[in-house]
PDB file of C-alpha atoms in Angstrom:
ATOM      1  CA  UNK A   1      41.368 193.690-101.870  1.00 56.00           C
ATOM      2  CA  UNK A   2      38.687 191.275-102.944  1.00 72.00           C
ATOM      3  CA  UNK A   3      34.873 191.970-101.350  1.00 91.00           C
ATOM      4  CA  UNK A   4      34.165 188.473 -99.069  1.00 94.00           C
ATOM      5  CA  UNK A   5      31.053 188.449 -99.216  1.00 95.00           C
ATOM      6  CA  UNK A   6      30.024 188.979-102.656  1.00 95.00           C
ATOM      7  CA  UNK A   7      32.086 185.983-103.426  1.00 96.00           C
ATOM      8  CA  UNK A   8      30.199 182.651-103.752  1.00 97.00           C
ATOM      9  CA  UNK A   9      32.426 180.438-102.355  1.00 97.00           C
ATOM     10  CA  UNK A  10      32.341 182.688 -99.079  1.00 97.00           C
ATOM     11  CA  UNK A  11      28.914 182.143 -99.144  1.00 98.00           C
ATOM     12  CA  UNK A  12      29.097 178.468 -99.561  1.00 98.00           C
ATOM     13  CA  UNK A  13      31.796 178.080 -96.838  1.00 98.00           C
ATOM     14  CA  UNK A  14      29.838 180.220 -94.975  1.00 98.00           C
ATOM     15  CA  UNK A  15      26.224 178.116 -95.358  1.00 98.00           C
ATOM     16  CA  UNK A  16      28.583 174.574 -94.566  1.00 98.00           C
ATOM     17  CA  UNK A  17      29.800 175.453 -91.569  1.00 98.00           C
ATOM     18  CA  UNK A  18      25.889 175.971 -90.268  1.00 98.00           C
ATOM     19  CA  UNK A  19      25.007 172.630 -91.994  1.00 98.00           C
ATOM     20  CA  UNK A  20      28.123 171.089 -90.409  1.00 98.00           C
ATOM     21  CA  UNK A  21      27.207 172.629 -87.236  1.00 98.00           C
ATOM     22  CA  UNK A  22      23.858 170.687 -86.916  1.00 98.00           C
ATOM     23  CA  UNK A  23      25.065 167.491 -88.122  1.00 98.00           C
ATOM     24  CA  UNK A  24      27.106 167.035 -85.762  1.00 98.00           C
ATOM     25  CA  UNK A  25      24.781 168.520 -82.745  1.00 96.00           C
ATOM     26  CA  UNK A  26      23.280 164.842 -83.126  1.00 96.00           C
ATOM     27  CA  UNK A  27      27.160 162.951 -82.731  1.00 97.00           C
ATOM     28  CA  UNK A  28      27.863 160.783 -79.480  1.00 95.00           C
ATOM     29  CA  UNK A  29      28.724 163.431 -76.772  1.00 95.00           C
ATOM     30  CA  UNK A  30      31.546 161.899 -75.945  1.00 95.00           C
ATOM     31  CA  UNK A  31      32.799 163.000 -79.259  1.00 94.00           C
ATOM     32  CA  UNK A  32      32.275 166.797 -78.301  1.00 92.00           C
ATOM     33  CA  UNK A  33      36.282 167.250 -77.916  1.00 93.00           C
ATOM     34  CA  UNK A  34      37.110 164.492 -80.709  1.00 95.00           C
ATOM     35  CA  UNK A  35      35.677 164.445 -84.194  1.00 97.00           C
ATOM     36  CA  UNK A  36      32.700 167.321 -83.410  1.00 97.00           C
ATOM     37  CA  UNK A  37      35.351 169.702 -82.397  1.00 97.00           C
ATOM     38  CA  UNK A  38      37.621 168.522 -85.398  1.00 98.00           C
ATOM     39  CA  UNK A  39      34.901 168.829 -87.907  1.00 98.00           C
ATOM     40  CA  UNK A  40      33.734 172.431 -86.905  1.00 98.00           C
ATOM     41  CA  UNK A  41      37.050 173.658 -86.491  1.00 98.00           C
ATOM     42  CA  UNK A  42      38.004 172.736 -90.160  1.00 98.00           C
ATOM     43  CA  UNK A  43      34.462 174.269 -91.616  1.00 98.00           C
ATOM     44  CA  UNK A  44      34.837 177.539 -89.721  1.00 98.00           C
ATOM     45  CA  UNK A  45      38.189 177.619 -90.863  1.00 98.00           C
ATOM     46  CA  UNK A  46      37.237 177.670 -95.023  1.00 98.00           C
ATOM     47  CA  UNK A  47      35.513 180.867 -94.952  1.00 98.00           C
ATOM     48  CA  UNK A  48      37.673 182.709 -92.390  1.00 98.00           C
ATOM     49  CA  UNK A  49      41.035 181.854 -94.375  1.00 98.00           C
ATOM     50  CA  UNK A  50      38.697 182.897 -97.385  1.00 97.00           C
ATOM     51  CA  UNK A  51      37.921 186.145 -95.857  1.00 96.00           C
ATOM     52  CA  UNK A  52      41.008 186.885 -94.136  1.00 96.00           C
ATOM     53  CA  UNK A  53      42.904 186.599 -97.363  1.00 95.00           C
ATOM     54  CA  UNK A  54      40.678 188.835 -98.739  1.00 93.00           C
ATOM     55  CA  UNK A  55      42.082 191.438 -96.810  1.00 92.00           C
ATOM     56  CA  UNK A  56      45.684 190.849 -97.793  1.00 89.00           C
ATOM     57  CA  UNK A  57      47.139 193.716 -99.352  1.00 77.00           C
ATOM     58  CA  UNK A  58      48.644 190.990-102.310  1.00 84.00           C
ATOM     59  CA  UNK A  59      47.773 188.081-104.015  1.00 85.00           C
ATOM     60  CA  UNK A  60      50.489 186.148-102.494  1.00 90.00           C
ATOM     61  CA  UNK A  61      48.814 185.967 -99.489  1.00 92.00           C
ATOM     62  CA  UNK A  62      45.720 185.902-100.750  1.00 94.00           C
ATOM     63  CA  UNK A  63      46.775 182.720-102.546  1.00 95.00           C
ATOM     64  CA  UNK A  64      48.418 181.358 -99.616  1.00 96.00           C
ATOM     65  CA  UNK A  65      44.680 181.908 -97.769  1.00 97.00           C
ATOM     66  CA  UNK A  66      43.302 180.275-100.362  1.00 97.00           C
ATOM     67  CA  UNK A  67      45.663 177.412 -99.765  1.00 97.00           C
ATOM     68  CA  UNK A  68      44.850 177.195 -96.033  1.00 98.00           C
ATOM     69  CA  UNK A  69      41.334 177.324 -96.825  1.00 98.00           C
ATOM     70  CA  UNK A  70      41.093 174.734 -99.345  1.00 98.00           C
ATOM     71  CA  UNK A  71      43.468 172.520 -96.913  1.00 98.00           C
ATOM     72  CA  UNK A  72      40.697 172.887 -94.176  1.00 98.00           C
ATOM     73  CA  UNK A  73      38.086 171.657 -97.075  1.00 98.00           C
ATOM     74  CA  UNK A  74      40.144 168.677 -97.513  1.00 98.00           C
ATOM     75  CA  UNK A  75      40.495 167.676 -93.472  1.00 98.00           C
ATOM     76  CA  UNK A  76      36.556 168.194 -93.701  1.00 98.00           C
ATOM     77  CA  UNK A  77      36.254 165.684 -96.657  1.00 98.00           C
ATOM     78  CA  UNK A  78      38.011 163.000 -94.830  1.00 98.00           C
ATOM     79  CA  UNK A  79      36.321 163.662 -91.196  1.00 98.00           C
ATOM     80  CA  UNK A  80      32.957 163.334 -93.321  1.00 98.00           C
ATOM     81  CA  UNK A  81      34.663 160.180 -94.626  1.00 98.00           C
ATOM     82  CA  UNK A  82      35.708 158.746 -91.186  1.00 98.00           C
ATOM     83  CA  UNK A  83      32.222 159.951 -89.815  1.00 98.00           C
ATOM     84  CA  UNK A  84      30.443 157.523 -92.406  1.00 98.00           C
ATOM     85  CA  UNK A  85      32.750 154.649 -91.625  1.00 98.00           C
ATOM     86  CA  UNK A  86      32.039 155.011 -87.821  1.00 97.00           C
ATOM     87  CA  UNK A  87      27.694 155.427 -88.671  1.00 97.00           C
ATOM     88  CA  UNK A  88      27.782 159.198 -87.655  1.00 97.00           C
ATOM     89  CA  UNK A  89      26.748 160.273 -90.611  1.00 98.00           C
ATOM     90  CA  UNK A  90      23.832 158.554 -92.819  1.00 98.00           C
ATOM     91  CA  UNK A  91      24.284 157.447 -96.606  1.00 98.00           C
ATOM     92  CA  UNK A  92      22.438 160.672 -98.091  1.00 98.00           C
ATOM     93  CA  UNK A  93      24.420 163.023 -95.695  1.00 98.00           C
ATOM     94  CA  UNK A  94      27.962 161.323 -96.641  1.00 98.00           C
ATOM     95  CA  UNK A  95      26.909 161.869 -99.980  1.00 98.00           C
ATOM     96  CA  UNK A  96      25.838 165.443 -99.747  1.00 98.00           C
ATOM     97  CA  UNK A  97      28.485 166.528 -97.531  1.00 98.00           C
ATOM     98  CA  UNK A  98      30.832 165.185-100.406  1.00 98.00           C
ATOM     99  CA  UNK A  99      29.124 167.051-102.794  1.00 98.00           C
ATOM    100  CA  UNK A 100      29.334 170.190-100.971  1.00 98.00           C
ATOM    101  CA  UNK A 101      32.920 169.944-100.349  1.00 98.00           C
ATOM    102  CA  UNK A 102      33.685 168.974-103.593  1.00 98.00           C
ATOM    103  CA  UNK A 103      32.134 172.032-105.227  1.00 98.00           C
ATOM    104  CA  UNK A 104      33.986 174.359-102.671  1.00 98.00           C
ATOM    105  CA  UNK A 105      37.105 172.479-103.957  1.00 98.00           C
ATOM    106  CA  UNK A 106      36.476 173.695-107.500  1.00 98.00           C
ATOM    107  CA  UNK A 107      35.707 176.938-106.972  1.00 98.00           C
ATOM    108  CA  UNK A 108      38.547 177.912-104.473  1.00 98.00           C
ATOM    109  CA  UNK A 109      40.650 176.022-107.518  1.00 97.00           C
ATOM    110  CA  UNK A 110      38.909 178.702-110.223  1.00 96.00           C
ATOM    111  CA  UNK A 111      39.206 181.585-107.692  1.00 94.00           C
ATOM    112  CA  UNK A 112      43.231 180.956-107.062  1.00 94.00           C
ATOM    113  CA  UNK A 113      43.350 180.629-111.399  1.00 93.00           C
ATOM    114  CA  UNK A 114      41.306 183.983-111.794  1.00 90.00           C
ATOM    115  CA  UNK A 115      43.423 185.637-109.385  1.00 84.00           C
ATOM    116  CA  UNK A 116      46.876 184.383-111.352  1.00 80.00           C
ATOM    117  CA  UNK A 117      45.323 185.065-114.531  1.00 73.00           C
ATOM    118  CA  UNK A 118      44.364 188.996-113.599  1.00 67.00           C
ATOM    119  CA  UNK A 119      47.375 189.360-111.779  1.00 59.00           C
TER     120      UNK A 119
END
């Protein structure tokens, strides 16, 4: 069993989902159920598949958590996409945003290949 939160890209998930959180607290309410619900169900969801994999007794399901989690970071990328297009989200916080989810890409990528390689 890996520790959660000593890992980094808990942390990172973890620190998204709070800057995700109050991005969208300024979205059109009648998005509430739509794309605000979307985007903080698939934040919440990269350090919770992070964690709960974490407490898998083998890496085969840790890797499958992995999986899950780094699906969620990909649904986020494209909702931060879509929110651009549709003027939710400014220039500088598209661009951040992409950043951020970018480097969570990599290092769920070098986790899974650090797990194979001690396994």
């Amino acid at each position: 069993m890996h520790r959660f939160k000593e890992l980094k890209v808990w942390q990172k998930g973890r620190e998204l989902v709070k800057e995700i959180y109050q991005a969208t607290h300024k979205f059109p309410k009648e998005e509430l159920f739509g794309i605000t619900s979307q985007m903080r169900r698939s934040a919440i969801s990269i350090p919770t598949n992070i964690a709960e994999g974490c407490g898998r007794n083998t890496g085969n399901d840790l890797n499958r958590f992995l999986d899950i989690a780094n699906g969620s970071s990909f649904e986020l990328e494209t909702l931060v996409i879509l929110c651009f297009d549709l003027e939710f989200l400014s220039q500088k916080e598209f661009e951040y945003f992409d950043s951020r989810l970018n480097e969570i890409q990599r290092m769920i990528y070098g986790f899974k290949q650090s797990i194979q390689t001690n396994s």
